[in-house]
Amino acid sequence: MEQAYGAGKAGGTFDPITFFQQPQTILRIVSWIFSIVIFGCIANEGYVNRPNEVEEFCIFNRNQNACNYAVGMGSVAFLCCAAFMALDIYFPQISSVKDRKKAVLADIGVSAFWSFVWFVGFCFLANQWQVAKPEDNPLKEGGDAARAAITFAFFSIFTWAGQAFLGFQKYKLGASSSLFSQDYTDPSQDPAGAPTAGTEYTGYTPDMEANYDGSGGYQNQDY
């Protein structure tokens, strides 16, 4: 089967079963779930206070930046996963190989970026959790949520790195068929390349009429 950057020619039908069985789709869904867990854990149980206090503080050593980082990155990663899943669905319909290449490069760059973001997040949250003072949370509230956020931040490093690796494999695959040159555009998707309605090529030229002698043949031209 002729493919360009991991997908066949534009215009094929979408098969949801095949789509959800692809390793890249599975990693996107897993990363999407991890981002929900991280966001949910911190937003719901990431703020605690002492018995004699009214205001709540971040469970990670009372460092608001740690909670803000986890909540912010979790929510943005959630949206990013959804956007790239939509791009994966639309990707086989992209007729231009140049546009497919741009999409693959964007996938590699964004996935590598998120892997780095979650590496920083894991180190930041783990460090702040380690230095948190027991007297700031005497009732030990939210401990499970904090540990879950740290754990899934760690796992997210590898799920996003896996997406970057699979994207790089797509990039190396490139255009495996000569039909997919770098300037190739599917004719069915390019109105300029399609013949107009009612137009039929007959091979006729004005010189044919000039050389016709009316006797059922054509006159020879002298050179």
PDB file of C-alpha atoms in Angstrom:
ATOM      1  CA  MET A   1       0.000   0.000   0.000  1.00  0.00           C
ATOM      2  CA  GLU A   2       1.323   3.431  -1.003  1.00  0.00           C
ATOM      3  CA  GLN A   3       1.838   5.627   2.019  1.00  0.00           C
ATOM      4  CA  ALA A   4       3.197   9.051   2.893  1.00  0.00           C
ATOM      5  CA  TYR A   5       4.303   9.643   6.502  1.00  0.00           C
ATOM      6  CA  GLY A   6       2.404   6.652   7.808  1.00  0.00           C
ATOM      7  CA  ALA A   7      -0.924   7.203   6.033  1.00  0.00           C
ATOM      8  CA  GLY A   8      -2.290   6.184   2.658  1.00  0.00           C
ATOM      9  CA  LYS A   9      -3.538   8.391  -0.143  1.00  0.00           C
ATOM     10  CA  ALA A  10      -6.128  11.000   0.755  1.00  0.00           C
ATOM     11  CA  GLY A  11      -9.798  10.183   0.436  1.00  0.00           C
ATOM     12  CA  GLY A  12      -9.895   6.858   2.277  1.00  0.00           C
ATOM     13  CA  THR A  13     -12.620   5.970   4.739  1.00  0.00           C
ATOM     14  CA  PHE A  14     -12.027   6.392   8.472  1.00  0.00           C
ATOM     15  CA  ASP A  15     -11.883   3.117  10.405  1.00  0.00           C
ATOM     16  CA  PRO A  16     -12.321   3.847  14.132  1.00  0.00           C
ATOM     17  CA  ILE A  17     -11.302   0.336  15.210  1.00  0.00           C
ATOM     18  CA  THR A  18      -7.997   0.513  13.361  1.00  0.00           C
ATOM     19  CA  PHE A  19      -7.453   4.069  14.563  1.00  0.00           C
ATOM     20  CA  PHE A  20      -7.865   3.233  18.255  1.00  0.00           C
ATOM     21  CA  GLN A  21      -5.596   0.193  17.917  1.00  0.00           C
ATOM     22  CA  GLN A  22      -2.656   2.281  16.715  1.00  0.00           C
ATOM     23  CA  PRO A  23       0.167   2.648  19.280  1.00  0.00           C
ATOM     24  CA  GLN A  24       0.249   6.419  18.880  1.00  0.00           C
ATOM     25  CA  THR A  25      -3.480   6.727  19.544  1.00  0.00           C
ATOM     26  CA  ILE A  26      -3.163   4.529  22.639  1.00  0.00           C
ATOM     27  CA  LEU A  27      -0.328   6.686  23.990  1.00  0.00           C
ATOM     28  CA  ARG A  28      -2.334   9.846  23.355  1.00  0.00           C
ATOM     29  CA  ILE A  29      -5.314   8.468  25.268  1.00  0.00           C
ATOM     30  CA  VAL A  30      -3.078   7.349  28.149  1.00  0.00           C
ATOM     31  CA  SER A  31      -1.403  10.786  28.279  1.00  0.00           C
ATOM     32  CA  TRP A  32      -4.844  12.389  28.170  1.00  0.00           C
ATOM     33  CA  ILE A  33      -5.978  10.302  31.168  1.00  0.00           C
ATOM     34  CA  PHE A  34      -2.775  11.062  33.094  1.00  0.00           C
ATOM     35  CA  SER A  35      -3.290  14.799  32.603  1.00  0.00           C
ATOM     36  CA  ILE A  36      -6.836  14.488  33.979  1.00  0.00           C
ATOM     37  CA  VAL A  37      -5.559  12.600  37.031  1.00  0.00           C
ATOM     38  CA  ILE A  38      -2.836  15.163  37.762  1.00  0.00           C
ATOM     39  CA  PHE A  39      -5.189  18.103  37.305  1.00  0.00           C
ATOM     40  CA  GLY A  40      -7.968  16.468  39.341  1.00  0.00           C
ATOM     41  CA  CYS A  41      -5.760  15.387  42.232  1.00  0.00           C
ATOM     42  CA  ILE A  42      -4.307  18.841  42.808  1.00  0.00           C
ATOM     43  CA  ALA A  43      -7.481  20.801  42.110  1.00  0.00           C
ATOM     44  CA  ASN A  44      -9.578  18.693  44.511  1.00  0.00           C
ATOM     45  CA  GLU A  45      -7.181  17.710  47.301  1.00  0.00           C
ATOM     46  CA  GLY A  46      -4.014  19.709  46.723  1.00  0.00           C
ATOM     47  CA  TYR A  47      -4.811  22.510  49.175  1.00  0.00           C
ATOM     48  CA  VAL A  48      -4.806  22.031  52.961  1.00  0.00           C
ATOM     49  CA  ASN A  49      -4.553  24.150  56.094  1.00  0.00           C
ATOM     50  CA  ARG A  50      -3.672  23.831  59.756  1.00  0.00           C
ATOM     51  CA  PRO A  51      -6.510  23.388  62.278  1.00  0.00           C
ATOM     52  CA  ASN A  52      -6.145  26.990  63.438  1.00  0.00           C
ATOM     53  CA  GLU A  53      -6.096  28.451  59.923  1.00  0.00           C
ATOM     54  CA  VAL A  54      -8.844  29.376  57.507  1.00  0.00           C
ATOM     55  CA  GLU A  55      -6.826  29.942  54.343  1.00  0.00           C
ATOM     56  CA  GLU A  56      -5.711  26.853  52.479  1.00  0.00           C
ATOM     57  CA  PHE A  57      -2.204  26.426  51.114  1.00  0.00           C
ATOM     58  CA  CYS A  58      -0.650  24.128  48.524  1.00  0.00           C
ATOM     59  CA  ILE A  59       0.103  20.708  49.945  1.00  0.00           C
ATOM     60  CA  PHE A  60       3.562  20.812  48.348  1.00  0.00           C
ATOM     61  CA  ASN A  61       5.462  22.706  51.040  1.00  0.00           C
ATOM     62  CA  ARG A  62       2.894  25.519  50.858  1.00  0.00           C
ATOM     63  CA  ASN A  63       4.417  26.470  47.528  1.00  0.00           C
ATOM     64  CA  GLN A  64       1.602  27.835  45.394  1.00  0.00           C
ATOM     65  CA  ASN A  65       3.811  27.628  42.315  1.00  0.00           C
ATOM     66  CA  ALA A  66       3.953  23.833  42.626  1.00  0.00           C
ATOM     67  CA  CYS A  67       0.176  23.460  42.629  1.00  0.00           C
ATOM     68  CA  ASN A  68      -0.253  26.059  39.910  1.00  0.00           C
ATOM     69  CA  TYR A  69       2.290  24.248  37.754  1.00  0.00           C
ATOM     70  CA  ALA A  70       0.548  20.897  38.123  1.00  0.00           C
ATOM     71  CA  VAL A  71      -2.954  22.289  37.530  1.00  0.00           C
ATOM     72  CA  GLY A  72      -1.883  24.504  34.628  1.00  0.00           C
ATOM     73  CA  MET A  73       0.203  21.907  32.829  1.00  0.00           C
ATOM     74  CA  GLY A  74      -2.399  19.209  33.427  1.00  0.00           C
ATOM     75  CA  SER A  75      -5.163  21.262  31.855  1.00  0.00           C
ATOM     76  CA  VAL A  76      -3.055  22.401  28.881  1.00  0.00           C
ATOM     77  CA  ALA A  77      -1.787  18.852  28.279  1.00  0.00           C
ATOM     78  CA  PHE A  78      -5.388  17.661  28.268  1.00  0.00           C
ATOM     79  CA  LEU A  79      -6.273  20.146  25.509  1.00  0.00           C
ATOM     80  CA  CYS A  80      -3.094  19.342  23.600  1.00  0.00           C
ATOM     81  CA  CYS A  81      -3.889  15.622  23.595  1.00  0.00           C
ATOM     82  CA  ALA A  82      -7.395  16.307  22.309  1.00  0.00           C
ATOM     83  CA  ALA A  83      -6.057  18.568  19.546  1.00  0.00           C
ATOM     84  CA  PHE A  84      -3.515  16.034  18.311  1.00  0.00           C
ATOM     85  CA  MET A  85      -6.055  13.227  18.394  1.00  0.00           C
ATOM     86  CA  ALA A  86      -8.238  15.359  16.129  1.00  0.00           C
ATOM     87  CA  LEU A  87      -5.212  15.902  13.872  1.00  0.00           C
ATOM     88  CA  ASP A  88      -4.587  12.144  13.779  1.00  0.00           C
ATOM     89  CA  ILE A  89      -8.154  11.602  12.567  1.00  0.00           C
ATOM     90  CA  TYR A  90      -7.802  14.267   9.883  1.00  0.00           C
ATOM     91  CA  PHE A  91      -4.221  13.313   8.893  1.00  0.00           C
ATOM     92  CA  PRO A  92      -5.132  10.695   6.216  1.00  0.00           C
ATOM     93  CA  GLN A  93      -7.265  13.328   4.469  1.00  0.00           C
ATOM     94  CA  ILE A  94      -4.291  15.687   3.995  1.00  0.00           C
ATOM     95  CA  SER A  95      -3.421  15.420   0.317  1.00  0.00           C
ATOM     96  CA  SER A  96      -0.205  17.470   0.324  1.00  0.00           C
ATOM     97  CA  VAL A  97       2.941  15.654   1.428  1.00  0.00           C
ATOM     98  CA  LYS A  98       4.460  18.958   2.541  1.00  0.00           C
ATOM     99  CA  ASP A  99       1.517  19.537   4.887  1.00  0.00           C
ATOM    100  CA  ARG A 100       1.831  15.993   6.225  1.00  0.00           C
ATOM    101  CA  LYS A 101       5.510  16.584   6.892  1.00  0.00           C
ATOM    102  CA  LYS A 102       4.711  19.776   8.818  1.00  0.00           C
ATOM    103  CA  ALA A 103       2.114  17.923  10.895  1.00  0.00           C
ATOM    104  CA  VAL A 104       4.581  15.136  11.740  1.00  0.00           C
ATOM    105  CA  LEU A 105       7.321  17.608  12.685  1.00  0.00           C
ATOM    106  CA  ALA A 106       4.859  19.502  14.888  1.00  0.00           C
ATOM    107  CA  ASP A 107       3.907  16.238  16.584  1.00  0.00           C
ATOM    108  CA  ILE A 108       7.563  15.405  17.284  1.00  0.00           C
ATOM    109  CA  GLY A 109       8.334  18.871  18.643  1.00  0.00           C
ATOM    110  CA  VAL A 110       5.238  19.174  20.840  1.00  0.00           C
ATOM    111  CA  SER A 111       5.587  15.642  22.233  1.00  0.00           C
ATOM    112  CA  ALA A 112       9.261  16.177  23.078  1.00  0.00           C
ATOM    113  CA  PHE A 113       8.361  19.491  24.714  1.00  0.00           C
ATOM    114  CA  TRP A 114       5.700  17.868  26.919  1.00  0.00           C
ATOM    115  CA  SER A 115       8.050  15.084  27.902  1.00  0.00           C
ATOM    116  CA  PHE A 116      10.470  17.757  29.136  1.00  0.00           C
ATOM    117  CA  VAL A 117       7.655  19.681  30.855  1.00  0.00           C
ATOM    118  CA  TRP A 118       6.591  16.617  32.825  1.00  0.00           C
ATOM    119  CA  PHE A 119      10.196  15.799  33.707  1.00  0.00           C
ATOM    120  CA  VAL A 120      10.531  19.281  35.228  1.00  0.00           C
ATOM    121  CA  GLY A 121       7.123  18.902  36.878  1.00  0.00           C
ATOM    122  CA  PHE A 122       8.005  15.544  38.401  1.00  0.00           C
ATOM    123  CA  CYS A 123      11.279  16.858  39.829  1.00  0.00           C
ATOM    124  CA  PHE A 124       9.602  20.015  41.126  1.00  0.00           C
ATOM    125  CA  LEU A 125       6.666  18.257  42.788  1.00  0.00           C
ATOM    126  CA  ALA A 126       8.807  15.450  44.229  1.00  0.00           C
ATOM    127  CA  ASN A 127      11.253  17.951  45.717  1.00  0.00           C
ATOM    128  CA  GLN A 128       8.536  20.108  47.283  1.00  0.00           C
ATOM    129  CA  TRP A 129       6.752  17.049  48.671  1.00  0.00           C
ATOM    130  CA  GLN A 130       9.985  15.813  50.197  1.00  0.00           C
ATOM    131  CA  VAL A 131      10.689  19.079  52.034  1.00  0.00           C
ATOM    132  CA  ALA A 132       7.083  19.657  53.139  1.00  0.00           C
ATOM    133  CA  LYS A 133       6.790  20.097  56.911  1.00  0.00           C
ATOM    134  CA  PRO A 134       4.542  17.650  58.828  1.00  0.00           C
ATOM    135  CA  GLU A 135       3.232  20.478  61.028  1.00  0.00           C
ATOM    136  CA  ASP A 136       1.770  22.171  57.928  1.00  0.00           C
ATOM    137  CA  ASN A 137      -0.538  19.188  57.448  1.00  0.00           C
ATOM    138  CA  PRO A 138      -1.012  17.495  60.846  1.00  0.00           C
ATOM    139  CA  LEU A 139      -4.092  15.598  59.689  1.00  0.00           C
ATOM    140  CA  LYS A 140      -2.163  14.209  56.691  1.00  0.00           C
ATOM    141  CA  GLU A 141      -4.890  15.247  54.293  1.00  0.00           C
ATOM    142  CA  GLY A 142      -4.374  14.917  50.551  1.00  0.00           C
ATOM    143  CA  GLY A 143      -1.298  12.736  50.836  1.00  0.00           C
ATOM    144  CA  ASP A 144      -2.589  10.135  48.397  1.00  0.00           C
ATOM    145  CA  ALA A 145      -3.550  12.814  45.880  1.00  0.00           C
ATOM    146  CA  ALA A 146      -0.102  14.407  46.087  1.00  0.00           C
ATOM    147  CA  ARG A 147       1.662  11.086  45.575  1.00  0.00           C
ATOM    148  CA  ALA A 148      -0.662  10.232  42.670  1.00  0.00           C
ATOM    149  CA  ALA A 149       0.130  13.553  40.984  1.00  0.00           C
ATOM    150  CA  ILE A 150       3.862  12.915  41.344  1.00  0.00           C
ATOM    151  CA  THR A 151       3.535   9.343  40.065  1.00  0.00           C
ATOM    152  CA  PHE A 152       1.498  10.226  36.989  1.00  0.00           C
ATOM    153  CA  ALA A 153       3.771  13.166  36.220  1.00  0.00           C
ATOM    154  CA  PHE A 154       6.605  10.624  36.133  1.00  0.00           C
ATOM    155  CA  PHE A 155       4.664   8.272  33.855  1.00  0.00           C
ATOM    156  CA  SER A 156       3.760  11.169  31.566  1.00  0.00           C
ATOM    157  CA  ILE A 157       7.441  11.681  30.775  1.00  0.00           C
ATOM    158  CA  PHE A 158       7.512   8.324  29.008  1.00  0.00           C
ATOM    159  CA  THR A 159       4.101   8.470  27.333  1.00  0.00           C
ATOM    160  CA  TRP A 160       4.971  11.792  25.674  1.00  0.00           C
ATOM    161  CA  ALA A 161       8.476  10.588  24.842  1.00  0.00           C
ATOM    162  CA  GLY A 162       6.876   7.537  23.220  1.00  0.00           C
ATOM    163  CA  GLN A 163       4.709   9.801  21.093  1.00  0.00           C
ATOM    164  CA  ALA A 164       7.789  11.746  20.006  1.00  0.00           C
ATOM    165  CA  PHE A 165       9.543   8.496  19.096  1.00  0.00           C
ATOM    166  CA  LEU A 166       6.599   7.239  17.044  1.00  0.00           C
ATOM    167  CA  GLY A 167       6.397  10.612  15.320  1.00  0.00           C
ATOM    168  CA  PHE A 168      10.097  10.361  14.470  1.00  0.00           C
ATOM    169  CA  GLN A 169       9.478   6.898  13.019  1.00  0.00           C
ATOM    170  CA  LYS A 170       6.769   8.453  10.833  1.00  0.00           C
ATOM    171  CA  TYR A 171       9.180  11.150   9.727  1.00  0.00           C
ATOM    172  CA  LYS A 172      11.854   8.614   8.801  1.00  0.00           C
ATOM    173  CA  LEU A 173       9.291   6.608   6.852  1.00  0.00           C
ATOM    174  CA  GLY A 174       8.626   9.693   4.735  1.00  0.00           C
ATOM    175  CA  ALA A 175       7.105   9.154   1.317  1.00  0.00           C
ATOM    176  CA  SER A 176       7.515   5.469   0.512  1.00  0.00           C
ATOM    177  CA  SER A 177       5.964   5.724  -2.949  1.00  0.00           C
ATOM    178  CA  SER A 178       7.039   7.693  -6.009  1.00  0.00           C
ATOM    179  CA  LEU A 179       3.419   8.801  -6.316  1.00  0.00           C
ATOM    180  CA  PHE A 180       4.003  10.921  -3.218  1.00  0.00           C
ATOM    181  CA  SER A 181       6.601  13.438  -4.318  1.00  0.00           C
ATOM    182  CA  GLN A 182       7.197  16.440  -2.089  1.00  0.00           C
ATOM    183  CA  ASP A 183       4.959  18.521  -4.379  1.00  0.00           C
ATOM    184  CA  TYR A 184       2.300  15.842  -4.784  1.00  0.00           C
ATOM    185  CA  THR A 185      -1.301  16.817  -4.227  1.00  0.00           C
ATOM    186  CA  ASP A 186      -4.143  14.379  -4.610  1.00  0.00           C
ATOM    187  CA  PRO A 187      -5.962  15.407  -7.843  1.00  0.00           C
ATOM    188  CA  SER A 188      -9.319  14.724  -6.218  1.00  0.00           C
ATOM    189  CA  GLN A 189      -8.435  17.367  -3.612  1.00  0.00           C
ATOM    190  CA  ASP A 190      -6.991  19.895  -6.116  1.00  0.00           C
ATOM    191  CA  PRO A 191      -9.619  21.654  -8.263  1.00  0.00           C
ATOM    192  CA  ALA A 192      -6.922  23.178 -10.480  1.00  0.00           C
ATOM    193  CA  GLY A 193      -5.714  19.766 -11.563  1.00  0.00           C
ATOM    194  CA  ALA A 194      -9.112  18.293 -12.410  1.00  0.00           C
ATOM    195  CA  PRO A 195     -10.650  18.542 -15.924  1.00  0.00           C
ATOM    196  CA  THR A 196     -13.661  20.798 -16.269  1.00  0.00           C
ATOM    197  CA  ALA A 197     -17.099  19.323 -16.756  1.00  0.00           C
ATOM    198  CA  GLY A 198     -17.983  18.529 -20.390  1.00  0.00           C
ATOM    199  CA  THR A 199     -14.375  18.725 -21.549  1.00  0.00           C
ATOM    200  CA  GLU A 200     -12.965  15.720 -23.367  1.00  0.00           C
ATOM    201  CA  TYR A 201      -9.550  15.366 -24.933  1.00  0.00           C
ATOM    202  CA  THR A 202      -9.730  14.273 -28.572  1.00  0.00           C
ATOM    203  CA  GLY A 203      -6.155  14.798 -29.705  1.00  0.00           C
ATOM    204  CA  TYR A 204      -7.342  17.246 -32.411  1.00  0.00           C
ATOM    205  CA  THR A 205      -5.175  20.224 -33.417  1.00  0.00           C
ATOM    206  CA  PRO A 206      -5.705  22.982 -36.033  1.00  0.00           C
ATOM    207  CA  ASP A 207      -2.788  21.613 -38.110  1.00  0.00           C
ATOM    208  CA  MET A 208      -4.747  18.446 -38.772  1.00  0.00           C
ATOM    209  CA  GLU A 209      -7.454  20.416 -40.611  1.00  0.00           C
ATOM    210  CA  ALA A 210      -4.886  22.332 -42.654  1.00  0.00           C
ATOM    211  CA  ASN A 211      -3.237  19.119 -43.842  1.00  0.00           C
ATOM    212  CA  TYR A 212      -6.447  17.320 -44.684  1.00  0.00           C
ATOM    213  CA  ASP A 213      -6.921  17.047 -48.498  1.00  0.00           C
ATOM    214  CA  GLY A 214     -10.522  15.808 -48.453  1.00  0.00           C
ATOM    215  CA  SER A 215      -9.671  12.463 -50.044  1.00  0.00           C
ATOM    216  CA  GLY A 216      -9.612  10.499 -46.862  1.00  0.00           C
ATOM    217  CA  GLY A 217      -5.995  11.129 -46.105  1.00  0.00           C
ATOM    218  CA  TYR A 218      -3.570  13.812 -45.019  1.00  0.00           C
ATOM    219  CA  GLN A 219      -1.111  15.627 -47.231  1.00  0.00           C
ATOM    220  CA  ASN A 220       2.542  15.174 -46.529  1.00  0.00           C
ATOM    221  CA  GLN A 221       4.375  18.276 -45.462  1.00  0.00           C
ATOM    222  CA  ASP A 222       7.585  19.236 -47.155  1.00  0.00           C
ATOM    223  CA  TYR A 223      10.458  20.112 -44.881  1.00  0.00           C
TER     224      TYR A 223
END
